Amino acid sequence: MKKILLASVMALAAVSAAIAPSQAETVVVKTDNHMHMKKHCRTRVVTHWRHHRKVTETVKVCN
């Protein structure tokens, strides 16, 4: 009796593990992370040398 019960539980677990991925739906998680990142971004002026010339660029720097 114990073997039959154990075998049926194992079979049920195997079937549910095989069916679950095929029944899964695409889940889209939206966060407000882009709003949070805007608060920490700054525009910085960077001056460096490129091809023997001084170049000034504005760069967006985020933490």
PDB file of N, CA, C and O in Angstrom:
ATOM      1  N   MET A   1       0.818  -1.191   0.000  1.00  0.00           N
ATOM      2  CA  MET A   1       0.000   0.000   0.000  1.00  0.00           C
ATOM      3  C   MET A   1       0.865   1.259   0.000  1.00  0.00           C
ATOM      4  O   MET A   1       0.561   2.217  -0.709  1.00  0.00           O
ATOM      5  N   LYS A   2       1.936   1.228   0.800  1.00  0.00           N
ATOM      6  CA  LYS A   2       2.828   2.390   0.865  1.00  0.00           C
ATOM      7  C   LYS A   2       3.523   2.624  -0.468  1.00  0.00           C
ATOM      8  O   LYS A   2       3.703   3.763  -0.891  1.00  0.00           O
ATOM      9  N   LYS A   3       3.877   1.533  -1.139  1.00  0.00           N
ATOM     10  CA  LYS A   3       4.571   1.659  -2.427  1.00  0.00           C
ATOM     11  C   LYS A   3       3.654   2.254  -3.489  1.00  0.00           C
ATOM     12  O   LYS A   3       4.088   3.061  -4.313  1.00  0.00           O
ATOM     13  N   ILE A   4       2.397   1.859  -3.470  1.00  0.00           N
ATOM     14  CA  ILE A   4       1.444   2.398  -4.445  1.00  0.00           C
ATOM     15  C   ILE A   4       1.222   3.890  -4.196  1.00  0.00           C
ATOM     16  O   ILE A   4       1.195   4.697  -5.134  1.00  0.00           O
ATOM     17  N   LEU A   5       1.071   4.268  -2.948  1.00  0.00           N
ATOM     18  CA  LEU A   5       0.884   5.662  -2.595  1.00  0.00           C
ATOM     19  C   LEU A   5       2.100   6.495  -2.973  1.00  0.00           C
ATOM     20  O   LEU A   5       1.985   7.577  -3.558  1.00  0.00           O
ATOM     21  N   LEU A   6       3.289   5.984  -2.668  1.00  0.00           N
ATOM     22  CA  LEU A   6       4.524   6.691  -3.012  1.00  0.00           C
ATOM     23  C   LEU A   6       4.692   6.806  -4.527  1.00  0.00           C
ATOM     24  O   LEU A   6       5.078   7.864  -5.040  1.00  0.00           O
ATOM     25  N   ALA A   7       4.357   5.749  -5.255  1.00  0.00           N
ATOM     26  CA  ALA A   7       4.465   5.782  -6.714  1.00  0.00           C
ATOM     27  C   ALA A   7       3.486   6.785  -7.314  1.00  0.00           C
ATOM     28  O   ALA A   7       3.828   7.512  -8.262  1.00  0.00           O
ATOM     29  N   SER A   8       2.286   6.877  -6.771  1.00  0.00           N
ATOM     30  CA  SER A   8       1.315   7.825  -7.315  1.00  0.00           C
ATOM     31  C   SER A   8       1.719   9.268  -7.011  1.00  0.00           C
ATOM     32  O   SER A   8       1.533  10.165  -7.840  1.00  0.00           O
ATOM     33  N   VAL A   9       2.304   9.513  -5.837  1.00  0.00           N
ATOM     34  CA  VAL A   9       2.779  10.859  -5.508  1.00  0.00           C
ATOM     35  C   VAL A   9       3.938  11.241  -6.417  1.00  0.00           C
ATOM     36  O   VAL A   9       4.012  12.371  -6.913  1.00  0.00           O
ATOM     37  N   MET A  10       4.850  10.312  -6.660  1.00  0.00           N
ATOM     38  CA  MET A  10       5.991  10.581  -7.546  1.00  0.00           C
ATOM     39  C   MET A  10       5.508  10.836  -8.986  1.00  0.00           C
ATOM     40  O   MET A  10       6.024  11.714  -9.666  1.00  0.00           O
ATOM     41  N   ALA A  11       4.520  10.081  -9.441  1.00  0.00           N
ATOM     42  CA  ALA A  11       3.992  10.272 -10.794  1.00  0.00           C
ATOM     43  C   ALA A  11       3.296  11.622 -10.915  1.00  0.00           C
ATOM     44  O   ALA A  11       3.454  12.324 -11.920  1.00  0.00           O
ATOM     45  N   LEU A  12       2.558  12.014  -9.901  1.00  0.00           N
ATOM     46  CA  LEU A  12       1.886  13.310  -9.918  1.00  0.00           C
ATOM     47  C   LEU A  12       2.893  14.457  -9.932  1.00  0.00           C
ATOM     48  O   LEU A  12       2.722  15.433 -10.656  1.00  0.00           O
ATOM     49  N   ALA A  13       3.963  14.327  -9.166  1.00  0.00           N
ATOM     50  CA  ALA A  13       5.002  15.358  -9.144  1.00  0.00           C
ATOM     51  C   ALA A  13       5.705  15.453 -10.498  1.00  0.00           C
ATOM     52  O   ALA A  13       6.012  16.547 -10.976  1.00  0.00           O
ATOM     53  N   ALA A  14       5.962  14.322 -11.115  1.00  0.00           N
ATOM     54  CA  ALA A  14       6.637  14.317 -12.416  1.00  0.00           C
ATOM     55  C   ALA A  14       5.757  14.936 -13.498  1.00  0.00           C
ATOM     56  O   ALA A  14       6.235  15.691 -14.353  1.00  0.00           O
ATOM     57  N   VAL A  15       4.476  14.641 -13.472  1.00  0.00           N
ATOM     58  CA  VAL A  15       3.555  15.179 -14.473  1.00  0.00           C
ATOM     59  C   VAL A  15       3.396  16.679 -14.300  1.00  0.00           C
ATOM     60  O   VAL A  15       3.419  17.436 -15.269  1.00  0.00           O
ATOM     61  N   SER A  16       3.246  17.127 -13.060  1.00  0.00           N
ATOM     62  CA  SER A  16       3.077  18.566 -12.842  1.00  0.00           C
ATOM     63  C   SER A  16       4.348  19.334 -13.200  1.00  0.00           C
ATOM     64  O   SER A  16       4.281  20.464 -13.675  1.00  0.00           O
ATOM     65  N   ALA A  17       5.521  18.737 -12.983  1.00  0.00           N
ATOM     66  CA  ALA A  17       6.776  19.391 -13.349  1.00  0.00           C
ATOM     67  C   ALA A  17       6.924  19.478 -14.869  1.00  0.00           C
ATOM     68  O   ALA A  17       7.529  20.414 -15.391  1.00  0.00           O
ATOM     69  N   ALA A  18       6.373  18.515 -15.587  1.00  0.00           N
ATOM     70  CA  ALA A  18       6.473  18.523 -17.047  1.00  0.00           C
ATOM     71  C   ALA A  18       5.444  19.474 -17.672  1.00  0.00           C
ATOM     72  O   ALA A  18       5.695  20.073 -18.717  1.00  0.00           O
ATOM     73  N   ILE A  19       4.286  19.628 -17.048  1.00  0.00           N
ATOM     74  CA  ILE A  19       3.220  20.451 -17.614  1.00  0.00           C
ATOM     75  C   ILE A  19       3.427  21.934 -17.306  1.00  0.00           C
ATOM     76  O   ILE A  19       3.099  22.792 -18.120  1.00  0.00           O
ATOM     77  N   ALA A  20       3.981  22.263 -16.162  1.00  0.00           N
ATOM     78  CA  ALA A  20       4.088  23.656 -15.715  1.00  0.00           C
ATOM     79  C   ALA A  20       4.793  24.571 -16.715  1.00  0.00           C
ATOM     80  O   ALA A  20       4.291  25.661 -16.988  1.00  0.00           O
ATOM     81  N   PRO A  21       5.948  24.208 -17.298  1.00  0.00           N
ATOM     82  CA  PRO A  21       6.578  25.130 -18.251  1.00  0.00           C
ATOM     83  C   PRO A  21       5.751  25.372 -19.513  1.00  0.00           C
ATOM     84  O   PRO A  21       5.774  26.461 -20.069  1.00  0.00           O
ATOM     85  N   SER A  22       5.012  24.368 -19.953  1.00  0.00           N
ATOM     86  CA  SER A  22       4.224  24.559 -21.165  1.00  0.00           C
ATOM     87  C   SER A  22       2.984  25.408 -20.906  1.00  0.00           C
ATOM     88  O   SER A  22       2.438  26.001 -21.823  1.00  0.00           O
ATOM     89  N   GLN A  23       2.530  25.486 -19.670  1.00  0.00           N
ATOM     90  CA  GLN A  23       1.361  26.278 -19.319  1.00  0.00           C
ATOM     91  C   GLN A  23       1.715  27.696 -18.870  1.00  0.00           C
ATOM     92  O   GLN A  23       0.844  28.488 -18.574  1.00  0.00           O
ATOM     93  N   ALA A  24       3.002  27.982 -18.796  1.00  0.00           N
ATOM     94  CA  ALA A  24       3.441  29.284 -18.287  1.00  0.00           C
ATOM     95  C   ALA A  24       3.092  30.391 -19.275  1.00  0.00           C
ATOM     96  O   ALA A  24       3.107  30.202 -20.486  1.00  0.00           O
ATOM     97  N   GLU A  25       2.814  31.571 -18.732  1.00  0.00           N
ATOM     98  CA  GLU A  25       2.520  32.738 -19.547  1.00  0.00           C
ATOM     99  C   GLU A  25       3.667  33.726 -19.437  1.00  0.00           C
ATOM    100  O   GLU A  25       4.466  33.665 -18.517  1.00  0.00           O
ATOM    101  N   THR A  26       3.721  34.629 -20.376  1.00  0.00           N
ATOM    102  CA  THR A  26       4.732  35.673 -20.327  1.00  0.00           C
ATOM    103  C   THR A  26       4.302  36.712 -19.300  1.00  0.00           C
ATOM    104  O   THR A  26       3.188  37.228 -19.358  1.00  0.00           O
ATOM    105  N   VAL A  27       5.189  37.001 -18.379  1.00  0.00           N
ATOM    106  CA  VAL A  27       4.891  37.959 -17.328  1.00  0.00           C
ATOM    107  C   VAL A  27       5.790  39.170 -17.527  1.00  0.00           C
ATOM    108  O   VAL A  27       7.004  39.034 -17.636  1.00  0.00           O
ATOM    109  N   VAL A  28       5.184  40.347 -17.601  1.00  0.00           N
ATOM    110  CA  VAL A  28       5.931  41.583 -17.751  1.00  0.00           C
ATOM    111  C   VAL A  28       5.842  42.327 -16.431  1.00  0.00           C
ATOM    112  O   VAL A  28       4.747  42.636 -15.962  1.00  0.00           O
ATOM    113  N   VAL A  29       6.999  42.597 -15.851  1.00  0.00           N
ATOM    114  CA  VAL A  29       7.038  43.304 -14.581  1.00  0.00           C
ATOM    115  C   VAL A  29       7.482  44.731 -14.858  1.00  0.00           C
ATOM    116  O   VAL A  29       8.564  44.969 -15.376  1.00  0.00           O
ATOM    117  N   LYS A  30       6.626  45.663 -14.518  1.00  0.00           N
ATOM    118  CA  LYS A  30       6.952  47.069 -14.727  1.00  0.00           C
ATOM    119  C   LYS A  30       7.343  47.675 -13.388  1.00  0.00           C
ATOM    120  O   LYS A  30       6.655  47.480 -12.392  1.00  0.00           O
ATOM    121  N   THR A  31       8.451  48.386 -13.392  1.00  0.00           N
ATOM    122  CA  THR A  31       8.889  49.057 -12.178  1.00  0.00           C
ATOM    123  C   THR A  31       9.080  50.538 -12.466  1.00  0.00           C
ATOM    124  O   THR A  31       9.133  50.967 -13.608  1.00  0.00           O
ATOM    125  N   ASP A  32       9.212  51.299 -11.418  1.00  0.00           N
ATOM    126  CA  ASP A  32       9.473  52.721 -11.553  1.00  0.00           C
ATOM    127  C   ASP A  32      10.962  53.003 -11.436  1.00  0.00           C
ATOM    128  O   ASP A  32      11.368  54.066 -10.988  1.00  0.00           O
ATOM    129  N   ASN A  33      11.780  52.036 -11.843  1.00  0.00           N
ATOM    130  CA  ASN A  33      13.228  52.183 -11.708  1.00  0.00           C
ATOM    131  C   ASN A  33      13.762  53.295 -12.598  1.00  0.00           C
ATOM    132  O   ASN A  33      14.681  54.003 -12.226  1.00  0.00           O
ATOM    133  N   HIS A  34      13.167  53.478 -13.787  1.00  0.00           N
ATOM    134  CA  HIS A  34      13.648  54.539 -14.671  1.00  0.00           C
ATOM    135  C   HIS A  34      13.390  55.909 -14.060  1.00  0.00           C
ATOM    136  O   HIS A  34      14.161  56.836 -14.266  1.00  0.00           O
ATOM    137  N   MET A  35      12.327  56.043 -13.293  1.00  0.00           N
ATOM    138  CA  MET A  35      12.068  57.312 -12.623  1.00  0.00           C
ATOM    139  C   MET A  35      13.092  57.540 -11.512  1.00  0.00           C
ATOM    140  O   MET A  35      13.539  58.649 -11.284  1.00  0.00           O
ATOM    141  N   HIS A  36      13.467  56.458 -10.855  1.00  0.00           N
ATOM    142  CA  HIS A  36      14.456  56.556  -9.783  1.00  0.00           C
ATOM    143  C   HIS A  36      15.820  56.929 -10.351  1.00  0.00           C
ATOM    144  O   HIS A  36      16.552  57.708  -9.761  1.00  0.00           O
ATOM    145  N   MET A  37      16.158  56.378 -11.513  1.00  0.00           N
ATOM    146  CA  MET A  37      17.474  56.647 -12.106  1.00  0.00           C
ATOM    147  C   MET A  37      17.568  58.082 -12.612  1.00  0.00           C
ATOM    148  O   MET A  37      18.642  58.652 -12.650  1.00  0.00           O
ATOM    149  N   LYS A  38      16.469  58.693 -12.996  1.00  0.00           N
ATOM    150  CA  LYS A  38      16.522  60.069 -13.481  1.00  0.00           C
ATOM    151  C   LYS A  38      16.973  61.028 -12.389  1.00  0.00           C
ATOM    152  O   LYS A  38      17.592  62.034 -12.655  1.00  0.00           O
ATOM    153  N   LYS A  39      16.663  60.716 -11.154  1.00  0.00           N
ATOM    154  CA  LYS A  39      17.035  61.583 -10.057  1.00  0.00           C
ATOM    155  C   LYS A  39      18.543  61.596  -9.832  1.00  0.00           C
ATOM    156  O   LYS A  39      19.085  62.572  -9.340  1.00  0.00           O
ATOM    157  N   HIS A  40      19.221  60.492 -10.180  1.00  0.00           N
ATOM    158  CA  HIS A  40      20.640  60.375  -9.912  1.00  0.00           C
ATOM    159  C   HIS A  40      21.510  60.654 -11.133  1.00  0.00           C
ATOM    160  O   HIS A  40      22.723  60.522 -11.059  1.00  0.00           O
ATOM    161  N   CYS A  41      20.940  61.019 -12.241  1.00  0.00           N
ATOM    162  CA  CYS A  41      21.712  61.297 -13.453  1.00  0.00           C
ATOM    163  C   CYS A  41      21.996  62.792 -13.553  1.00  0.00           C
ATOM    164  O   CYS A  41      21.156  63.622 -13.246  1.00  0.00           O
ATOM    165  N   ARG A  42      23.209  63.072 -14.013  1.00  0.00           N
ATOM    166  CA  ARG A  42      23.616  64.463 -14.205  1.00  0.00           C
ATOM    167  C   ARG A  42      24.310  64.597 -15.550  1.00  0.00           C
ATOM    168  O   ARG A  42      24.890  63.648 -16.055  1.00  0.00           O
ATOM    169  N   THR A  43      24.264  65.794 -16.088  1.00  0.00           N
ATOM    170  CA  THR A  43      25.003  66.085 -17.313  1.00  0.00           C
ATOM    171  C   THR A  43      26.309  66.741 -16.915  1.00  0.00           C
ATOM    172  O   THR A  43      26.322  67.728 -16.172  1.00  0.00           O
ATOM    173  N   ARG A  44      27.414  66.189 -17.411  1.00  0.00           N
ATOM    174  CA  ARG A  44      28.730  66.689 -17.047  1.00  0.00           C
ATOM    175  C   ARG A  44      29.506  67.027 -18.314  1.00  0.00           C
ATOM    176  O   ARG A  44      29.419  66.312 -19.308  1.00  0.00           O
ATOM    177  N   VAL A  45      30.257  68.096 -18.282  1.00  0.00           N
ATOM    178  CA  VAL A  45      31.089  68.502 -19.413  1.00  0.00           C
ATOM    179  C   VAL A  45      32.461  67.859 -19.227  1.00  0.00           C
ATOM    180  O   VAL A  45      33.107  68.035 -18.204  1.00  0.00           O
ATOM    181  N   VAL A  46      32.875  67.090 -20.235  1.00  0.00           N
ATOM    182  CA  VAL A  46      34.144  66.379 -20.189  1.00  0.00           C
ATOM    183  C   VAL A  46      35.037  66.904 -21.304  1.00  0.00           C
ATOM    184  O   VAL A  46      34.616  66.984 -22.458  1.00  0.00           O
ATOM    185  N   THR A  47      36.248  67.252 -20.949  1.00  0.00           N
ATOM    186  CA  THR A  47      37.220  67.728 -21.932  1.00  0.00           C
ATOM    187  C   THR A  47      38.361  66.720 -22.010  1.00  0.00           C
ATOM    188  O   THR A  47      38.910  66.318 -20.986  1.00  0.00           O
ATOM    189  N   HIS A  48      38.676  66.285 -23.223  1.00  0.00           N
ATOM    190  CA  HIS A  48      39.788  65.346 -23.418  1.00  0.00           C
ATOM    191  C   HIS A  48      40.405  65.575 -24.791  1.00  0.00           C
ATOM    192  O   HIS A  48      39.930  66.372 -25.586  1.00  0.00           O
ATOM    193  N   TRP A  49      41.487  64.869 -25.042  1.00  0.00           N
ATOM    194  CA  TRP A  49      42.212  65.012 -26.300  1.00  0.00           C
ATOM    195  C   TRP A  49      41.875  63.851 -27.218  1.00  0.00           C
ATOM    196  O   TRP A  49      41.871  62.698 -26.807  1.00  0.00           O
ATOM    197  N   ARG A  50      41.558  64.174 -28.488  1.00  0.00           N
ATOM    198  CA  ARG A  50      41.282  63.148 -29.489  1.00  0.00           C
ATOM    199  C   ARG A  50      41.969  63.561 -30.789  1.00  0.00           C
ATOM    200  O   ARG A  50      41.688  64.633 -31.329  1.00  0.00           O
ATOM    201  N   HIS A  51      42.847  62.717 -31.271  1.00  0.00           N
ATOM    202  CA  HIS A  51      43.593  62.969 -32.509  1.00  0.00           C
ATOM    203  C   HIS A  51      44.314  64.318 -32.445  1.00  0.00           C
ATOM    204  O   HIS A  51      44.229  65.140 -33.369  1.00  0.00           O
ATOM    205  N   HIS A  52      44.974  64.548 -31.337  1.00  0.00           N
ATOM    206  CA  HIS A  52      45.783  65.759 -31.120  1.00  0.00           C
ATOM    207  C   HIS A  52      44.953  67.034 -31.084  1.00  0.00           C
ATOM    208  O   HIS A  52      45.454  68.117 -31.351  1.00  0.00           O
ATOM    209  N   ARG A  53      43.674  66.904 -30.769  1.00  0.00           N
ATOM    210  CA  ARG A  53      42.817  68.073 -30.653  1.00  0.00           C
ATOM    211  C   ARG A  53      42.035  67.992 -29.356  1.00  0.00           C
ATOM    212  O   ARG A  53      41.659  66.911 -28.904  1.00  0.00           O
ATOM    213  N   LYS A  54      41.773  69.127 -28.790  1.00  0.00           N
ATOM    214  CA  LYS A  54      41.008  69.191 -27.563  1.00  0.00           C
ATOM    215  C   LYS A  54      39.506  69.115 -27.893  1.00  0.00           C
ATOM    216  O   LYS A  54      39.004  69.918 -28.684  1.00  0.00           O
ATOM    217  N   VAL A  55      38.814  68.155 -27.283  1.00  0.00           N
ATOM    218  CA  VAL A  55      37.405  67.936 -27.558  1.00  0.00           C
ATOM    219  C   VAL A  55      36.623  68.111 -26.265  1.00  0.00           C
ATOM    220  O   VAL A  55      36.980  67.575 -25.217  1.00  0.00           O
ATOM    221  N   THR A  56      35.528  68.856 -26.325  1.00  0.00           N
ATOM    222  CA  THR A  56      34.651  69.071 -25.184  1.00  0.00           C
ATOM    223  C   THR A  56      33.307  68.409 -25.493  1.00  0.00           C
ATOM    224  O   THR A  56      32.683  68.701 -26.512  1.00  0.00           O
ATOM    225  N   GLU A  57      32.881  67.503 -24.616  1.00  0.00           N
ATOM    226  CA  GLU A  57      31.633  66.776 -24.819  1.00  0.00           C
ATOM    227  C   GLU A  57      30.776  66.893 -23.552  1.00  0.00           C
ATOM    228  O   GLU A  57      31.279  67.029 -22.448  1.00  0.00           O
ATOM    229  N   THR A  58      29.459  66.827 -23.748  1.00  0.00           N
ATOM    230  CA  THR A  58      28.551  66.708 -22.610  1.00  0.00           C
ATOM    231  C   THR A  58      28.173  65.244 -22.480  1.00  0.00           C
ATOM    232  O   THR A  58      27.735  64.617 -23.456  1.00  0.00           O
ATOM    233  N   VAL A  59      28.363  64.705 -21.290  1.00  0.00           N
ATOM    234  CA  VAL A  59      28.139  63.276 -21.049  1.00  0.00           C
ATOM    235  C   VAL A  59      27.126  63.123 -19.929  1.00  0.00           C
ATOM    236  O   VAL A  59      27.174  63.847 -18.924  1.00  0.00           O
ATOM    237  N   LYS A  60      26.209  62.168 -20.068  1.00  0.00           N
ATOM    238  CA  LYS A  60      25.242  61.882 -19.021  1.00  0.00           C
ATOM    239  C   LYS A  60      25.858  60.852 -18.075  1.00  0.00           C
ATOM    240  O   LYS A  60      26.216  59.752 -18.486  1.00  0.00           O
ATOM    241  N   VAL A  61      25.970  61.210 -16.805  1.00  0.00           N
ATOM    242  CA  VAL A  61      26.600  60.346 -15.806  1.00  0.00           C
ATOM    243  C   VAL A  61      25.548  59.949 -14.792  1.00  0.00           C
ATOM    244  O   VAL A  61      24.893  60.798 -14.190  1.00  0.00           O
ATOM    245  N   CYS A  62      25.368  58.634 -14.610  1.00  0.00           N
ATOM    246  CA  CYS A  62      24.379  58.124 -13.655  1.00  0.00           C
ATOM    247  C   CYS A  62      25.074  57.255 -12.607  1.00  0.00           C
ATOM    248  O   CYS A  62      26.011  56.532 -12.917  1.00  0.00           O
ATOM    249  N   ASN A  63      24.588  57.342 -11.385  1.00  0.00           N
ATOM    250  CA  ASN A  63      25.146  56.512 -10.305  1.00  0.00           C
ATOM    251  C   ASN A  63      24.359  55.231 -10.181  1.00  0.00           C
ATOM    252  O   ASN A  63      23.235  55.129 -10.324  1.00  0.00           O
TER     253      ASN A  63
END
